[in-house]
PDB file of C-alpha atoms in Angstrom:
ATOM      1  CA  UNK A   3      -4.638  24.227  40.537  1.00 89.00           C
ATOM      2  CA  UNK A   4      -7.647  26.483  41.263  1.00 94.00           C
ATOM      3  CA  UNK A   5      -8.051  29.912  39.117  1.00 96.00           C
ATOM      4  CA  UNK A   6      -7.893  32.031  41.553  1.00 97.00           C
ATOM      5  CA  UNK A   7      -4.885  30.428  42.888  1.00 97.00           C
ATOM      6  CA  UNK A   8      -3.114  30.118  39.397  1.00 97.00           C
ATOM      7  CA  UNK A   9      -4.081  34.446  39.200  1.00 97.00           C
ATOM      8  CA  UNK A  10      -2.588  35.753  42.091  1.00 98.00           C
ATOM      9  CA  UNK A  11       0.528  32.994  41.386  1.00 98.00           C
ATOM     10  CA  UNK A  12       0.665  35.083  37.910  1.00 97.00           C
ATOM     11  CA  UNK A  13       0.032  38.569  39.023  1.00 97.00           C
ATOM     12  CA  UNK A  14       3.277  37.814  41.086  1.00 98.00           C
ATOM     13  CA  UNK A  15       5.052  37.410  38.705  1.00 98.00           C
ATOM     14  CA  UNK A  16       4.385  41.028  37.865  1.00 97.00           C
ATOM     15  CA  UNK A  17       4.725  42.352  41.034  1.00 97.00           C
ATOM     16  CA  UNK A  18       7.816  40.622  41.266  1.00 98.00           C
ATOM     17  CA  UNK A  19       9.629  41.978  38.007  1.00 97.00           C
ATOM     18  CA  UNK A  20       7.993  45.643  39.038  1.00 98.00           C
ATOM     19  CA  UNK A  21       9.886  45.254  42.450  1.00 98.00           C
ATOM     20  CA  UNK A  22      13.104  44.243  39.947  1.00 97.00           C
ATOM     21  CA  UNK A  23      12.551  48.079  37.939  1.00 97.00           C
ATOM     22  CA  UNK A  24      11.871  49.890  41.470  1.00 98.00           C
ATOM     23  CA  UNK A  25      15.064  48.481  42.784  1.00 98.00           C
ATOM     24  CA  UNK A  26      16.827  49.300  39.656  1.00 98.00           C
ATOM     25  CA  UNK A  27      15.522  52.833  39.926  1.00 98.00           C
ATOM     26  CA  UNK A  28      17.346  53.349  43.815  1.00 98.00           C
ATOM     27  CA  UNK A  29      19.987  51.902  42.172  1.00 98.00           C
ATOM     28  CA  UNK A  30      20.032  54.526  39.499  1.00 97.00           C
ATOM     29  CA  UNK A  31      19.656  57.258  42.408  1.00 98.00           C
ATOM     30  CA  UNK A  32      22.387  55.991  44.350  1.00 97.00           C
ATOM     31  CA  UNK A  33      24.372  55.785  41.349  1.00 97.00           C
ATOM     32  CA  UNK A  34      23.493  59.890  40.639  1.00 97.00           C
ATOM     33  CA  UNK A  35      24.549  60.436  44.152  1.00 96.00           C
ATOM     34  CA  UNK A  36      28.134  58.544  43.940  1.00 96.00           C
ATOM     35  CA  UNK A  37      26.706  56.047  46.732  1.00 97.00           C
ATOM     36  CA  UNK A  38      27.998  53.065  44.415  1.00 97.00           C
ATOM     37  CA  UNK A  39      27.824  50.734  47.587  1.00 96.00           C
ATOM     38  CA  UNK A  40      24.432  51.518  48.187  1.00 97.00           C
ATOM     39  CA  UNK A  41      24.275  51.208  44.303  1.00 97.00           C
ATOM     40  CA  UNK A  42      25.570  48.000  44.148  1.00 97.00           C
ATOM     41  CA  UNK A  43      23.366  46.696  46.808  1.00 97.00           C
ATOM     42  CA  UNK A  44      20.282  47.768  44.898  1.00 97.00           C
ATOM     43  CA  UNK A  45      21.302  46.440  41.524  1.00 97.00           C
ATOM     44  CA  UNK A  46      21.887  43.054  43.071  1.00 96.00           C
ATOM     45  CA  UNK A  47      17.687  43.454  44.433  1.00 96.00           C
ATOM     46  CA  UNK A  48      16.631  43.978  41.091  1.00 97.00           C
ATOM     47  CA  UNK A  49      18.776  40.327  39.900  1.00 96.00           C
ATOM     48  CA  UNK A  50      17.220  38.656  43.226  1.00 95.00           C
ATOM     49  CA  UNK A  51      13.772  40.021  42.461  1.00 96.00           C
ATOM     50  CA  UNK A  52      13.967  39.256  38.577  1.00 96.00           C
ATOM     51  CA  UNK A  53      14.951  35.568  39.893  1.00 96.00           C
ATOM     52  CA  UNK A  54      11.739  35.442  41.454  1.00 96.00           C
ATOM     53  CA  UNK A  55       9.884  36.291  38.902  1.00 97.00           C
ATOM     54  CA  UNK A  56      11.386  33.570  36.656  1.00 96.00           C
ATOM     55  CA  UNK A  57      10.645  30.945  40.134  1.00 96.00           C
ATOM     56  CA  UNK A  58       7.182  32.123  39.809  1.00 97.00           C
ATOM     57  CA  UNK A  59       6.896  31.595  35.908  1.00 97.00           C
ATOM     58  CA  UNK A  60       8.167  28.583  36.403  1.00 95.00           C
ATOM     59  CA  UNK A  61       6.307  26.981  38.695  1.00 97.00           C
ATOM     60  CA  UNK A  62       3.147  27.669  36.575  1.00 97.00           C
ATOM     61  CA  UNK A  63       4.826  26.032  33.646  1.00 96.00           C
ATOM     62  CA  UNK A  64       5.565  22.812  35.710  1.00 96.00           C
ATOM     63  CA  UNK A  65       2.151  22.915  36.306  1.00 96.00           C
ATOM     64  CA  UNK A  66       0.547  23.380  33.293  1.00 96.00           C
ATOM     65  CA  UNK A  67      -0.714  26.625  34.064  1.00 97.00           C
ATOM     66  CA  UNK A  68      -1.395  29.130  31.275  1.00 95.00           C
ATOM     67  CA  UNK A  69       1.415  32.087  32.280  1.00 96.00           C
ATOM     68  CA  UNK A  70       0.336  35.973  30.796  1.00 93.00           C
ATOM     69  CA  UNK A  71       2.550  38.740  31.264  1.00 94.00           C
ATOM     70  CA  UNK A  72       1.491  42.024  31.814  1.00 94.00           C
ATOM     71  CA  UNK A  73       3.156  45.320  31.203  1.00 95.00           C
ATOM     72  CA  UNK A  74       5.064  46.611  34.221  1.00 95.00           C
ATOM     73  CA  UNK A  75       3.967  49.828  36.201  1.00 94.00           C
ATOM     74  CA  UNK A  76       7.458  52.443  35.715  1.00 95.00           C
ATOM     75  CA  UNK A  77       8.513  53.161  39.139  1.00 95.00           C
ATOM     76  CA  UNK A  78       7.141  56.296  40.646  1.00 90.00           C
ATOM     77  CA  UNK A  79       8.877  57.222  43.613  1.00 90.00           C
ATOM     78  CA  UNK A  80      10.935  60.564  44.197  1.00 93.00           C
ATOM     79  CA  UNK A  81      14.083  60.529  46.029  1.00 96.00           C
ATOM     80  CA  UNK A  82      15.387  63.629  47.545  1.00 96.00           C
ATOM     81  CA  UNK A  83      17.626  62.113  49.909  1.00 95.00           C
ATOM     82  CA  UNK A  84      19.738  59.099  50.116  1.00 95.00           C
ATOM     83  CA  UNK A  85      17.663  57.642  53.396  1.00 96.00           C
ATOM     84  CA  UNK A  86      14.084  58.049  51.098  1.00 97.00           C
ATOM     85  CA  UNK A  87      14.991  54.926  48.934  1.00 98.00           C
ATOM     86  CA  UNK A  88      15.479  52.827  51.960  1.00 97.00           C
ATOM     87  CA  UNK A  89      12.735  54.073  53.517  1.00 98.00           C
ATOM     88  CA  UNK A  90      11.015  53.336  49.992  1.00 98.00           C
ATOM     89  CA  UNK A  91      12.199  49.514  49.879  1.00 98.00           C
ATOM     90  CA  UNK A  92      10.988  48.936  53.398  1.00 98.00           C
ATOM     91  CA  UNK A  93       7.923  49.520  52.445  1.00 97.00           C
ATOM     92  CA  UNK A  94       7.893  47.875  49.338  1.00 97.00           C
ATOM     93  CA  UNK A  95       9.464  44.592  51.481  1.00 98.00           C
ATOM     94  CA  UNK A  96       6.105  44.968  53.829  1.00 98.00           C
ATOM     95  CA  UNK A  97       3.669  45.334  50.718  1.00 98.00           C
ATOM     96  CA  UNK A  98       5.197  42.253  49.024  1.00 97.00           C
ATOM     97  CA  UNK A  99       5.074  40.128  52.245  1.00 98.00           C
ATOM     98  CA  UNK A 100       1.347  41.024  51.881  1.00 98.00           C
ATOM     99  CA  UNK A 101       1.464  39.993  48.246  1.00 98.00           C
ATOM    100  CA  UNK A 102       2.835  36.235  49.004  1.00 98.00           C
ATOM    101  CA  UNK A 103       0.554  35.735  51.949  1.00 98.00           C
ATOM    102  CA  UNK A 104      -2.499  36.625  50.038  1.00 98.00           C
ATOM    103  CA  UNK A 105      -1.297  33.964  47.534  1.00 98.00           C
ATOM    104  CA  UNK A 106      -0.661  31.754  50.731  1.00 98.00           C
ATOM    105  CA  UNK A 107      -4.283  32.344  52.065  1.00 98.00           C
ATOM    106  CA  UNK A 108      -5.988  31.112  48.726  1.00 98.00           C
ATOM    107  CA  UNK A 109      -3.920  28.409  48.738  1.00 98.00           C
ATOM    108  CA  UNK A 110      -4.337  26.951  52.086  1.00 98.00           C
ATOM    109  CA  UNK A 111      -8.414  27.551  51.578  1.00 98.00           C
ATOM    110  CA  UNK A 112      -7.927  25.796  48.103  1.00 97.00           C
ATOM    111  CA  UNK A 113      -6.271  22.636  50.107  1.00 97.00           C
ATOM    112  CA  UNK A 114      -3.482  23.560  47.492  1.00 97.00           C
ATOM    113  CA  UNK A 115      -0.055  21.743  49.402  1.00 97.00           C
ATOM    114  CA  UNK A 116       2.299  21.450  46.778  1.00 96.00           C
ATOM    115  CA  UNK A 117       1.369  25.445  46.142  1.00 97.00           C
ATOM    116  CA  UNK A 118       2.089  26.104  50.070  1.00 97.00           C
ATOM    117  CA  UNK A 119       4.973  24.312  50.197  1.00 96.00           C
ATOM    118  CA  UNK A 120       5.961  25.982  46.950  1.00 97.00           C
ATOM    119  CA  UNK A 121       5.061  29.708  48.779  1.00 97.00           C
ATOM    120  CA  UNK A 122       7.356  28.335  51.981  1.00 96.00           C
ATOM    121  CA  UNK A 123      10.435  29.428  50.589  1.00 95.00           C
ATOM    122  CA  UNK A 124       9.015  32.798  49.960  1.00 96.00           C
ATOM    123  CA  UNK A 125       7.438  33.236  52.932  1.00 97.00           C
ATOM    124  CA  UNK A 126      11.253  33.043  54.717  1.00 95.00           C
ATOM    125  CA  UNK A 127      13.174  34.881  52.147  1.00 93.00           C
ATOM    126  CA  UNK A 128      10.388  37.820  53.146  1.00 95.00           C
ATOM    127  CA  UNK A 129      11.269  37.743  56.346  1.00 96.00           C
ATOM    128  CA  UNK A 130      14.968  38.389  55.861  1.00 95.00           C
ATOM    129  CA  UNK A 131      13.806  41.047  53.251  1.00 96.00           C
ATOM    130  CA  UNK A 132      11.885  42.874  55.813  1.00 97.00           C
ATOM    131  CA  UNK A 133      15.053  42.319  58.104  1.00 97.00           C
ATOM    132  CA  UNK A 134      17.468  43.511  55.523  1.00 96.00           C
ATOM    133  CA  UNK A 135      15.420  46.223  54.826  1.00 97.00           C
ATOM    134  CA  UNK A 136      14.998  47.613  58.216  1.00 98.00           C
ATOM    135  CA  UNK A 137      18.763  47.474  59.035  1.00 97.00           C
ATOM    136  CA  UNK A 138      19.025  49.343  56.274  1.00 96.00           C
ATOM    137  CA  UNK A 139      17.571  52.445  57.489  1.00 97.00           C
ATOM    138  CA  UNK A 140      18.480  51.512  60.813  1.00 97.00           C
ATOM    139  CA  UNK A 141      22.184  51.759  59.864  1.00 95.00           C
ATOM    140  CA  UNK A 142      21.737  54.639  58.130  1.00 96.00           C
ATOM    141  CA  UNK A 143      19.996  56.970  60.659  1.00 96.00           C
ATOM    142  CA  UNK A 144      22.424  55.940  63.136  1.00 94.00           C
ATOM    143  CA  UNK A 145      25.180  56.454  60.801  1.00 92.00           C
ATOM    144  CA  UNK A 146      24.199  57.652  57.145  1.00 88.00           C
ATOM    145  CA  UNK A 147      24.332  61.777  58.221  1.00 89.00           C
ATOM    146  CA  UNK A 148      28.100  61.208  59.558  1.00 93.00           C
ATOM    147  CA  UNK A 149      30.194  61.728  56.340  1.00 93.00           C
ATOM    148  CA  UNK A 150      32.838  59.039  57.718  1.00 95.00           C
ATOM    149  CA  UNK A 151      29.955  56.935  58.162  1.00 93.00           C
ATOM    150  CA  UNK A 152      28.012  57.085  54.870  1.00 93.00           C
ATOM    151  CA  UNK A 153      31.784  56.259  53.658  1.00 94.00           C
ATOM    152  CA  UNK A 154      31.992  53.487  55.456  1.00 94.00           C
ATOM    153  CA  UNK A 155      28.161  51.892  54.726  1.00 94.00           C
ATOM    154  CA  UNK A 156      28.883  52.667  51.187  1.00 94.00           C
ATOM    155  CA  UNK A 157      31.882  50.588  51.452  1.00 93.00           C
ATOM    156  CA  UNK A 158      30.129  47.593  53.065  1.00 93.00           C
ATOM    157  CA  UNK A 159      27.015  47.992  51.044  1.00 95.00           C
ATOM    158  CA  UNK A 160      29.374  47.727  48.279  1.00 93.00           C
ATOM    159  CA  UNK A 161      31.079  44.353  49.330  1.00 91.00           C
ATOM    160  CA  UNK A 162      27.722  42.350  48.714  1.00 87.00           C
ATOM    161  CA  UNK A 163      27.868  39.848  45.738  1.00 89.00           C
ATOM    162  CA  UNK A 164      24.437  38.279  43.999  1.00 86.00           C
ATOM    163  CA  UNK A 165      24.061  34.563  45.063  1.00 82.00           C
ATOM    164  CA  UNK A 166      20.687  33.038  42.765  1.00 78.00           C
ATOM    165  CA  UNK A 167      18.033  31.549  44.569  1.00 75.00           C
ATOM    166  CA  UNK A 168      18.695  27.826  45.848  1.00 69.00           C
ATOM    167  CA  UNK A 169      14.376  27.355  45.475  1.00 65.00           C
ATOM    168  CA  UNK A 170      14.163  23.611  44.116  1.00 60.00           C
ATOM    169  CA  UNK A 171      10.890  23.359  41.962  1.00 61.00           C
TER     170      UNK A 171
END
């Protein structure tokens, strides 16, 4: 595997577990707010986002790549109303599909296929991220200020379950 490759692979690992504390932070918001739905789907991004991590660790260890972890950045974002977190993780969805296809880039200029086809999986689950993400404050401007509404996102918010990755390395 080429350095620079094997670096950004690394650095993602990270990014990934900083995305894990940020998500546990709007969990920790909702949580101050009595939003447990919108709780409970934030804690479960922090478990998918840890997961990725460890997908990302791994991978260097089947390859015999030297893995260093680095301390992780506390989240700084300020919430002063529920819809700021979503807007927050949108964001954060947009910056990490960046992330992946920078590591994608160096790959595919490194001839690196078993790395690509590696990045694949992330390059969907992204997608849906940025999908999921965007509904989210979709759903929430169109429904979030009505308090019958917000009762009723919470609720389904609330109803989501963690499933781990199915990424075969």
């Amino acid at each position: 595997m080429e350095q620079k490759v094997a670096e950004l692979l690394n650095q993602q690992i990270n990014k990934e577990f900083y995305s894990a504390y940020l998500y546990l932070d709007m969990s920790n918001y909702y949580d101050e707010q009595d939003l447990d739905g919108f709780a409970n789907w934030y804690k479960i991004q922090a478990q998918e986002e840890r997961d990725h991590a460890m997908l990302f660790l791994q991978y260097l260890h089947n390859n015999g790549e030297k893995v260093t972890l680095e301390a992780i950045d506390k989240p700084d974002k300020v919430f002063a109303s529920p819809l700021d977190p979503l807007v927050a993780a949108a964001e954060h969805e947009r910056y990490v599909t960046s992330l992946i296809n920078a590591i994608y880039a160096e790959a595919y200029a490194a001839k690196d296929f078993r790395t690509m086809q590696f990045l694949d999986w992330f390059v969907k689950e992204q997608g849906e991220e940025e999908k999921n993400a965007d509904t989210m404050v979709k759903k929430y401007e169109l429904f979030g200020t009505d308090p019958k509404g917000l009762y009723l996102l919470n609720q389904e918010l609330g109803a989501r379950v963690y499933s781990a990755p199915s990424l075969v390395l």
